[in-house]
PDB file of C-alpha atoms and ligand atoms in Angstrom:
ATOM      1  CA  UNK A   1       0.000   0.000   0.000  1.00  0.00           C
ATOM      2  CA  UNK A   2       1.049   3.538  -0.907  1.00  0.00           C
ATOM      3  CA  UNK A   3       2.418   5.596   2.117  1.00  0.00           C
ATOM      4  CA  UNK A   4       1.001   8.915   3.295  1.00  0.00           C
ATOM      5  CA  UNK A   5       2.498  11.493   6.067  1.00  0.00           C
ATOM      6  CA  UNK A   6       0.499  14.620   6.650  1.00  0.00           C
ATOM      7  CA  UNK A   7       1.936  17.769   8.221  1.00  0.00           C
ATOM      8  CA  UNK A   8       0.043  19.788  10.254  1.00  0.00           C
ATOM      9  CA  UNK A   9       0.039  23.096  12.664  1.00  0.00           C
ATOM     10  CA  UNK A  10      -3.635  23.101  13.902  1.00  0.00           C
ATOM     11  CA  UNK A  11      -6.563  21.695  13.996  1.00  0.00           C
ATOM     12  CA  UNK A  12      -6.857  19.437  11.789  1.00  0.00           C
ATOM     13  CA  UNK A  13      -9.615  18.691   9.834  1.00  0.00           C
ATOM     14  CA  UNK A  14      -8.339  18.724   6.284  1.00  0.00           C
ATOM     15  CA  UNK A  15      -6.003  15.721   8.343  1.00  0.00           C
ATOM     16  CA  UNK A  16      -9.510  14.007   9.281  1.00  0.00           C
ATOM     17  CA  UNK A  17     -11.272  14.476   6.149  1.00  0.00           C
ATOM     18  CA  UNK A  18      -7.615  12.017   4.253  1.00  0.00           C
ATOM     19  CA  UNK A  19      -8.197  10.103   6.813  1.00  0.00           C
ATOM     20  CA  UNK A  20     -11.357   9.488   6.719  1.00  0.00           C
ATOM     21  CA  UNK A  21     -11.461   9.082   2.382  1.00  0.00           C
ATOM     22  CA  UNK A  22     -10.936   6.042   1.970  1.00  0.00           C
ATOM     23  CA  UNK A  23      -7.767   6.454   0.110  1.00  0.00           C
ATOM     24  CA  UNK A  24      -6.114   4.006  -1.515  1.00  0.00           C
ATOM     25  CA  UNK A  25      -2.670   4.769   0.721  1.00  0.00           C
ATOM     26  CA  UNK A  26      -2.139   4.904   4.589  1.00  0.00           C
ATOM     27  CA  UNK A  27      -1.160   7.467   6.318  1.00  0.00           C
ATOM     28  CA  UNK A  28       1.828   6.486   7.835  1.00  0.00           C
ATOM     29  CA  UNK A  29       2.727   9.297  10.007  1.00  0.00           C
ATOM     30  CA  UNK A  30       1.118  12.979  11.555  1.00  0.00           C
ATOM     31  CA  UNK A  31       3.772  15.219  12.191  1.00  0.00           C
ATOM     32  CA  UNK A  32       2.994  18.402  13.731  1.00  0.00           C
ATOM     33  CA  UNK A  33       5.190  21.547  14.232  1.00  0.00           C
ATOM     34  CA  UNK A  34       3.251  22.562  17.228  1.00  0.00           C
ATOM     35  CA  UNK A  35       2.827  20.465  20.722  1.00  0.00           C
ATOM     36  CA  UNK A  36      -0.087  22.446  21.638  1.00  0.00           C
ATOM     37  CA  UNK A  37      -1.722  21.752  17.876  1.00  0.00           C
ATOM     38  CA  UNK A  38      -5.262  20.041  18.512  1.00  0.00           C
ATOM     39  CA  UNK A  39      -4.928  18.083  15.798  1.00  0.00           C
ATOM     40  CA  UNK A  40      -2.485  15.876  17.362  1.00  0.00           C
ATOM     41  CA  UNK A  41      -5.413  14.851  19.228  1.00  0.00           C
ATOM     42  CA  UNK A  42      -7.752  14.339  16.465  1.00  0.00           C
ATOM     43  CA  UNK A  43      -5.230  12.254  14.980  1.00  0.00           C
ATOM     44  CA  UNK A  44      -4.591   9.923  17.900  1.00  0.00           C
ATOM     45  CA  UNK A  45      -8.505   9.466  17.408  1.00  0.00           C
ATOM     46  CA  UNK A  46      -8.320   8.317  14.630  1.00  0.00           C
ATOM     47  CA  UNK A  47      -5.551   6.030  15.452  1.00  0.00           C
ATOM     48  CA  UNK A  48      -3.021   8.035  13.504  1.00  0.00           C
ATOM     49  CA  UNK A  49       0.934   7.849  14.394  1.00  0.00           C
ATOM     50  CA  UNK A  50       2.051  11.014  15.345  1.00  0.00           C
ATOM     51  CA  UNK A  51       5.312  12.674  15.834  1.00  0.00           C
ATOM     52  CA  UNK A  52       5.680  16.392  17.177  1.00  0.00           C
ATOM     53  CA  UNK A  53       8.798  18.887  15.929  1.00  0.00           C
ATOM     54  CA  UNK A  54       8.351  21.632  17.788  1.00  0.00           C
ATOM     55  CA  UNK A  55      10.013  24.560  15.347  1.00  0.00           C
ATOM     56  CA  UNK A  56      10.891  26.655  18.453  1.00  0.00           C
ATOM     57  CA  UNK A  57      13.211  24.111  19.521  1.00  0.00           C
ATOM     58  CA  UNK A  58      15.140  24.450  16.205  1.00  0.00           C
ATOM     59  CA  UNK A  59      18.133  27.275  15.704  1.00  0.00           C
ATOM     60  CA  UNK A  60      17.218  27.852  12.465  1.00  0.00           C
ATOM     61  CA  UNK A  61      14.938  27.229   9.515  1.00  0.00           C
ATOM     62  CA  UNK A  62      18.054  25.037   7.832  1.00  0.00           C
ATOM     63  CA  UNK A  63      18.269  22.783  11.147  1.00  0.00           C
ATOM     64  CA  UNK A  64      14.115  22.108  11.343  1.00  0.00           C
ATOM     65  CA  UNK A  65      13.401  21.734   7.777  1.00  0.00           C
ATOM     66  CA  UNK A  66      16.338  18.829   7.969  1.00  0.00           C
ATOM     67  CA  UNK A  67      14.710  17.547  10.941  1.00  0.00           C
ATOM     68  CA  UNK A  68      11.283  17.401   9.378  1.00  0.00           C
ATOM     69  CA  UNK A  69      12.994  15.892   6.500  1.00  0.00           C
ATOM     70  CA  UNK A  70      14.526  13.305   8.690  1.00  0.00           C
ATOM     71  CA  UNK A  71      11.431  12.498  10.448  1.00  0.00           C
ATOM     72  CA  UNK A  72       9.411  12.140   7.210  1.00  0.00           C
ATOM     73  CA  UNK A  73      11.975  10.031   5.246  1.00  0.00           C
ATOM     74  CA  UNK A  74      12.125   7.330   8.042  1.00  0.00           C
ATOM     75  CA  UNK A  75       8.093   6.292   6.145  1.00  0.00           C
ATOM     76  CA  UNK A  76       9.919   6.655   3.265  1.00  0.00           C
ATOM     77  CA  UNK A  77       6.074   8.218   1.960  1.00  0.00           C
ATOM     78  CA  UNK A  78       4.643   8.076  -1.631  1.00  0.00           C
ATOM     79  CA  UNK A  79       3.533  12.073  -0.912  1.00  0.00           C
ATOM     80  CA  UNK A  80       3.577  14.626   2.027  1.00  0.00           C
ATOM     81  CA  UNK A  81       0.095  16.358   2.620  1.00  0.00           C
ATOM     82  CA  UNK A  82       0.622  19.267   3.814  1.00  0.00           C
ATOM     83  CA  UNK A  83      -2.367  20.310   6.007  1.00  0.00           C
ATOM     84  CA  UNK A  84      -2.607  23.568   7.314  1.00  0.00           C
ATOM     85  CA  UNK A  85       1.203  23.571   7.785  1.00  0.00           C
ATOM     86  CA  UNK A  86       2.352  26.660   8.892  1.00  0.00           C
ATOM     87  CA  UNK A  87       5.603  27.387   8.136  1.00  0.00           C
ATOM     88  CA  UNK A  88       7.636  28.165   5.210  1.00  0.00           C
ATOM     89  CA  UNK A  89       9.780  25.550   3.608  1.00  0.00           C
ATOM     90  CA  UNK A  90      13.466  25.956   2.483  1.00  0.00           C
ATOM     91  CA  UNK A  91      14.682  25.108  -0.883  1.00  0.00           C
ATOM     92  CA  UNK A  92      16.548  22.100   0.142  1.00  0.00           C
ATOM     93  CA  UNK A  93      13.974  20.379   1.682  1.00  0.00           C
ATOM     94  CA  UNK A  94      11.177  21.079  -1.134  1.00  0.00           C
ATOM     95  CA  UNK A  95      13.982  19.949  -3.234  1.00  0.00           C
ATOM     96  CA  UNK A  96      14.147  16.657  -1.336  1.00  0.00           C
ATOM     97  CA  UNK A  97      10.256  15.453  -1.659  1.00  0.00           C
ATOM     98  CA  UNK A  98      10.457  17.340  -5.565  1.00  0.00           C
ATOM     99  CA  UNK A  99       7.061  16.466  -6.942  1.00  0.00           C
ATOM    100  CA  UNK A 100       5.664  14.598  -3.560  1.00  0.00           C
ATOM    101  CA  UNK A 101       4.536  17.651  -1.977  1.00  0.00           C
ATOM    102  CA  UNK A 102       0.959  18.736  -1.979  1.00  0.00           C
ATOM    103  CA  UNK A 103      -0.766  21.826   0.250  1.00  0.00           C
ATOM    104  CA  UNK A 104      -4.162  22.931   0.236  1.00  0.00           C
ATOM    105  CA  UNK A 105      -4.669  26.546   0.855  1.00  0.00           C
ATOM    106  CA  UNK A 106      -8.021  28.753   1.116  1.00  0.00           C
ATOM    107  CA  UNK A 107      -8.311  31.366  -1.541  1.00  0.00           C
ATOM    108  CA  UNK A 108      -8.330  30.824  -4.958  1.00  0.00           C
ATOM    109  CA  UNK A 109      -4.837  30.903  -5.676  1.00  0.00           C
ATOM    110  CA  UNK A 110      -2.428  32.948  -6.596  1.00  0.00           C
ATOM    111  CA  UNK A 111      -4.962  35.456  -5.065  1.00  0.00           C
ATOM    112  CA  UNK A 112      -4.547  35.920  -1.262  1.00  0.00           C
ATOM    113  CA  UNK A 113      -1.191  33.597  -0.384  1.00  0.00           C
ATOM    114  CA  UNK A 114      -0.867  33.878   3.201  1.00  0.00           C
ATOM    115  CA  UNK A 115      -2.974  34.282   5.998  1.00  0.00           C
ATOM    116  CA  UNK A 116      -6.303  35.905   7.196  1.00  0.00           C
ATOM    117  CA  UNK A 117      -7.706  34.724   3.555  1.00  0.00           C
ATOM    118  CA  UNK A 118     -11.463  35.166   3.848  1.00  0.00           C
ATOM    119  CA  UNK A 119     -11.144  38.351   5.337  1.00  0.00           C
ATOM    120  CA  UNK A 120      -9.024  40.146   2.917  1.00  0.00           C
ATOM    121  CA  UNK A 121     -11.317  38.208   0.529  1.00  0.00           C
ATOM    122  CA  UNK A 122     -14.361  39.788   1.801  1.00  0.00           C
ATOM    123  CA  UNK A 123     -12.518  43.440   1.865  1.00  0.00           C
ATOM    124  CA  UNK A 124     -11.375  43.184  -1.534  1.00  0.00           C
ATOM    125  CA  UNK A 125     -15.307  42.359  -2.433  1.00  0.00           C
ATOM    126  CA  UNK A 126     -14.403  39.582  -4.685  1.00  0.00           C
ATOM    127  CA  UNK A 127     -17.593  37.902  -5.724  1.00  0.00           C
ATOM    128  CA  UNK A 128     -15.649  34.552  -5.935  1.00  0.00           C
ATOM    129  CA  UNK A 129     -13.668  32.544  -3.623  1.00  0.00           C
ATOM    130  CA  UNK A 130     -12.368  29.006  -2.385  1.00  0.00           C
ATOM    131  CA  UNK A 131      -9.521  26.534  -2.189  1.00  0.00           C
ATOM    132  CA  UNK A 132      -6.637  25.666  -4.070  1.00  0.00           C
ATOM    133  CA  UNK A 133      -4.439  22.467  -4.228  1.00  0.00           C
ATOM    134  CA  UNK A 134      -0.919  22.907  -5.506  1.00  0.00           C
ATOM    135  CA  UNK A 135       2.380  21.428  -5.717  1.00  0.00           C
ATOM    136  CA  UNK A 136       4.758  22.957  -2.825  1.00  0.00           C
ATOM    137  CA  UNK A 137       7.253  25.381  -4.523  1.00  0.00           C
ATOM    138  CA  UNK A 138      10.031  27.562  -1.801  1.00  0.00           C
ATOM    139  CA  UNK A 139       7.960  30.376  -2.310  1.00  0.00           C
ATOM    140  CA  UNK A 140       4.946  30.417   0.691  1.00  0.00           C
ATOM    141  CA  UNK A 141       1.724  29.174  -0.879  1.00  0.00           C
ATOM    142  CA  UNK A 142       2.449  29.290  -4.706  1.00  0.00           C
ATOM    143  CA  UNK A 143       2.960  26.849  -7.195  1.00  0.00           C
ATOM    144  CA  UNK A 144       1.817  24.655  -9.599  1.00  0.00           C
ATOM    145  CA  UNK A 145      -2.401  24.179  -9.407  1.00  0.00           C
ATOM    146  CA  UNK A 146      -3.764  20.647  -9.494  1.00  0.00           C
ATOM    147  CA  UNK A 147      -7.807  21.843  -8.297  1.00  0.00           C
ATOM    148  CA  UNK A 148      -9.258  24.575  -7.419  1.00  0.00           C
ATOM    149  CA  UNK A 149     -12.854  25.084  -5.670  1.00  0.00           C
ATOM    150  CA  UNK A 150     -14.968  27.859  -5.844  1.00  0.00           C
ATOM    151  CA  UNK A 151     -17.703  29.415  -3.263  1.00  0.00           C
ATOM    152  CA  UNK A 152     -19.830  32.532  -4.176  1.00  0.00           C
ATOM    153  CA  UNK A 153     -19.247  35.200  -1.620  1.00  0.00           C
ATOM    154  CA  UNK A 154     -22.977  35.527  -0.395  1.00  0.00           C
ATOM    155  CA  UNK A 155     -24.450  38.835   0.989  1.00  0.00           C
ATOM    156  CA  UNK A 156     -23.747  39.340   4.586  1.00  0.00           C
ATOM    157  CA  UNK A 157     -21.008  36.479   4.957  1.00  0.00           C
ATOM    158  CA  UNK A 158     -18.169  37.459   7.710  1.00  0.00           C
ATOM    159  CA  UNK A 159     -15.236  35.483   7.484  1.00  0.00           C
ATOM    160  CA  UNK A 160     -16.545  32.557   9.434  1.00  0.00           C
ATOM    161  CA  UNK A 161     -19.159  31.781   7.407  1.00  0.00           C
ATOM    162  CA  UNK A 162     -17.140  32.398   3.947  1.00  0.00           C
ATOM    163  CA  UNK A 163     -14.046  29.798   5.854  1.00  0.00           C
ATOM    164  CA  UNK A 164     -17.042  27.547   6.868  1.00  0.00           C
ATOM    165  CA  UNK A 165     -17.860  27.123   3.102  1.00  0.00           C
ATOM    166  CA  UNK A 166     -14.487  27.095   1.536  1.00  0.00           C
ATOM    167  CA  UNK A 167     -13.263  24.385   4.059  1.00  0.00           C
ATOM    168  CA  UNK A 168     -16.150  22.115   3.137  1.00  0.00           C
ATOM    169  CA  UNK A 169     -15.020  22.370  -0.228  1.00  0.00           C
ATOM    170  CA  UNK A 170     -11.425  21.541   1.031  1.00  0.00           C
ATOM    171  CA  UNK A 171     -12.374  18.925   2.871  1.00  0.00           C
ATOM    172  CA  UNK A 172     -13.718  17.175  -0.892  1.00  0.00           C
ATOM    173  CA  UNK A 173     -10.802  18.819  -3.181  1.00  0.00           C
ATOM    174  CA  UNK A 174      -7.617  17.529  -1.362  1.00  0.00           C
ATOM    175  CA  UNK A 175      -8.848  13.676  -1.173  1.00  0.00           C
ATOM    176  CA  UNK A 176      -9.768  14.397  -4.799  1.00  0.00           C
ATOM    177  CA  UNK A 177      -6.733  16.164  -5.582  1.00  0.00           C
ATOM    178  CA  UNK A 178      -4.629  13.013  -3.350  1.00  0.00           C
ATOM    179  CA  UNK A 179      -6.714  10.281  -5.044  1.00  0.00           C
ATOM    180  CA  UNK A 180      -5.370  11.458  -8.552  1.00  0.00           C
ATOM    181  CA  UNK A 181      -2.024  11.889  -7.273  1.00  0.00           C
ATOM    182  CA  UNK A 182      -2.032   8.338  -6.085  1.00  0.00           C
ATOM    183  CA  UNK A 183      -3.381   6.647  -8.965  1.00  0.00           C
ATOM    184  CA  UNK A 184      -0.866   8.143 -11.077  1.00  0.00           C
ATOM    185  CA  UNK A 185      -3.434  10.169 -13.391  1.00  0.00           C
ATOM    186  CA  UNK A 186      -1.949  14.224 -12.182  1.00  0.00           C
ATOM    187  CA  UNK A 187       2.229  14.347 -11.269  1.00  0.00           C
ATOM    188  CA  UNK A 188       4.360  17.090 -11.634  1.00  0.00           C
ATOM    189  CA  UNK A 189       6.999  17.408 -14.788  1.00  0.00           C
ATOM    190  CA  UNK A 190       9.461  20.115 -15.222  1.00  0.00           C
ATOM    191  CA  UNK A 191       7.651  22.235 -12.910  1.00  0.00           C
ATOM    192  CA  UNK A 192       4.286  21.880 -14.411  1.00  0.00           C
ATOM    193  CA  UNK A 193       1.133  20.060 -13.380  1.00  0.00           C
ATOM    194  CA  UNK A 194       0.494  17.282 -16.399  1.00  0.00           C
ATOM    195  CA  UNK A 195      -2.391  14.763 -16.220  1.00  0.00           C
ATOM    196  CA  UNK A 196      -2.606  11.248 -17.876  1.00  0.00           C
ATOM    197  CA  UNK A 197      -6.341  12.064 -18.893  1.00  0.00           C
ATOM    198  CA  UNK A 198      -8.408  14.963 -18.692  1.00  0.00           C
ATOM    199  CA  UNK A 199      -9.940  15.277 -15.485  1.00  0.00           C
ATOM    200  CA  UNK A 200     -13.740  14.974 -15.508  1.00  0.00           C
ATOM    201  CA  UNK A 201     -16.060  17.293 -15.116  1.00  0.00           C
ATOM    202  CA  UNK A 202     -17.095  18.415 -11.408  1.00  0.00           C
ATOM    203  CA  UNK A 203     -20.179  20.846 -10.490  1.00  0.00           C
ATOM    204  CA  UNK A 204     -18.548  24.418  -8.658  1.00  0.00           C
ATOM    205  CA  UNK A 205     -14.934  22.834  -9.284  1.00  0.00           C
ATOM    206  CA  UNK A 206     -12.457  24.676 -11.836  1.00  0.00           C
ATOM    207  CA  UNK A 207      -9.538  22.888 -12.665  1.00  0.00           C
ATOM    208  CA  UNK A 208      -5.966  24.032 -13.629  1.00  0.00           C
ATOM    209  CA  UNK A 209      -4.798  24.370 -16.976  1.00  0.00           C
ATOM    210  CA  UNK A 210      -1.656  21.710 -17.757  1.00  0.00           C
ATOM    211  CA  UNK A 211      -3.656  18.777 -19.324  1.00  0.00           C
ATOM    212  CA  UNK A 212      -1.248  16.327 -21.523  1.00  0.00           C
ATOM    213  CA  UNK A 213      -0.481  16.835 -25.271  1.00  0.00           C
TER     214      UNK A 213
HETATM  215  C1  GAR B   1      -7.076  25.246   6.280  1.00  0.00           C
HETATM  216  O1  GAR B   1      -8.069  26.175   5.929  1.00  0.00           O
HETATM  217  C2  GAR B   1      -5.944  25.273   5.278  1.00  0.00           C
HETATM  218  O2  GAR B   1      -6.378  25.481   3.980  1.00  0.00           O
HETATM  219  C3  GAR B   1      -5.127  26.427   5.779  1.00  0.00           C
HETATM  220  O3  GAR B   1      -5.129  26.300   7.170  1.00  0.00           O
HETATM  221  C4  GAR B   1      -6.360  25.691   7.563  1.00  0.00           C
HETATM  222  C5  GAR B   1      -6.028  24.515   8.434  1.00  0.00           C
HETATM  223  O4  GAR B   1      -7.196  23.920   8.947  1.00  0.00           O
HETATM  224  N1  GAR B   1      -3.811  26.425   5.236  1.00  0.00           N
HETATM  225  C6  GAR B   1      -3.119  27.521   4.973  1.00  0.00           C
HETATM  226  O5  GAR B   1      -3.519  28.638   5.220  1.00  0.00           O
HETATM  227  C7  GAR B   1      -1.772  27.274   4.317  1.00  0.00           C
HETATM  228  N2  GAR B   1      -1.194  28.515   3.958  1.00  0.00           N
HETATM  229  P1  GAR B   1      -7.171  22.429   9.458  1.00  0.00           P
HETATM  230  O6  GAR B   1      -5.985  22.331  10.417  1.00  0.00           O
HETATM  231  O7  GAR B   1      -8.474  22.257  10.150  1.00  0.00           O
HETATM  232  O8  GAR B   1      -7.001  21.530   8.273  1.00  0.00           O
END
């Protein structure tokens, strides 16, 4: 069976939704970069390994991203999910999973990289928001798009109600965007996402350019 390990910072759920998706890998380890993350709990729930690398513990970016590497290699994984991962990676270590890293993010990338998403969202009045699922790249939140979800912005939403929508929709696009990874049918080539076969049609779902031949 194909092996999964999931990074995480918080709470979660986009952890619990792979886990919980019947996908055709395990997940073979939970790391977390936070002690204090609830998600570690969630995990051990679901009767999930888990591993913690506290970042503060690390002198610098070089010496936790090596660590992280370390810890991940020892599953020797088919991909690395990140999930709601906060931290920025270095260039060695993307380098080192090349083409095994996915992370979901909520805006429709590359608007809104970063953090506080739905907010600026909702001050920028966009009309049209969501989720994107890309292949990590150094560079925080930005690189090549395998799916992409989108949620109207609805009169009156705050940004609870817009995250509350948009994470429903991540909770469906990242098993999605895993499943094809793990069949073989969407991988990463010279920096671009290429798929075997189209990708079929999905209701609300918009999918990346990059299709083969
Ligand atoms: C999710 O909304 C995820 O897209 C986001 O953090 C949240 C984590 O929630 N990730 C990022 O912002 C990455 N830049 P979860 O811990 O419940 O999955």
């Amino acid at each position: 069976m194909q092996r999964l390990v999931v990074l995480i910072s918080g709470r979660g759920s986009n952890m619990e939704a792979l886990a919980r998706a019947g996908l055709a890998a395990e997940i073979a380890l939970v790391i977390s970069s936070d002690p204090d993350a609830t998600g570690l709990e969630r995990a051990k729930r679901l009767g999930l390994p888990t591993q913690v690398l506290d970042h503060r513990e690390y002198e610098s970016r070089d010496d936790f991203d090596a660590a992280l590497g370390d810890a991940i290699a020892t599953r020797d994984p088919d991909l690395v999910a990140l999930a709601g991962f906060m931290r920025i990676l270095t260039p060695a270590f993307v380098a080192r999973f090349e083409g095994k890293l996915l992370n979901i993010h909520p805006s429709l990338l590359p608007a809104f990289p970063g953090l506080r998403t739905h907010d600026r969202a909702l001050e920028e009045g966009v009309r049209v928001h969501g989720c994107t699922v890309h292949f990590v790249t150094p560079d925080l939140d930005h690189g090549p798009i395998v799916i992409q979800a989108a949620v109207p912005v609805l009169e009156g939403d705050t940004g609870e109600t817009l995250a509350d929508r948009v994470l429903a929709e991540e909770h469906r696009i990242y098993p999605q965007a895993i499943r094809w990874f793990l069949s073989g049918r969407v991988r990463l080539a010279s920096g671009r996402v290429v798929f075997r076969e189209p990708p079929p049609a999905g209701a609300a779902v918009l999918y990346s350019p990059g299709l083969d031949n």
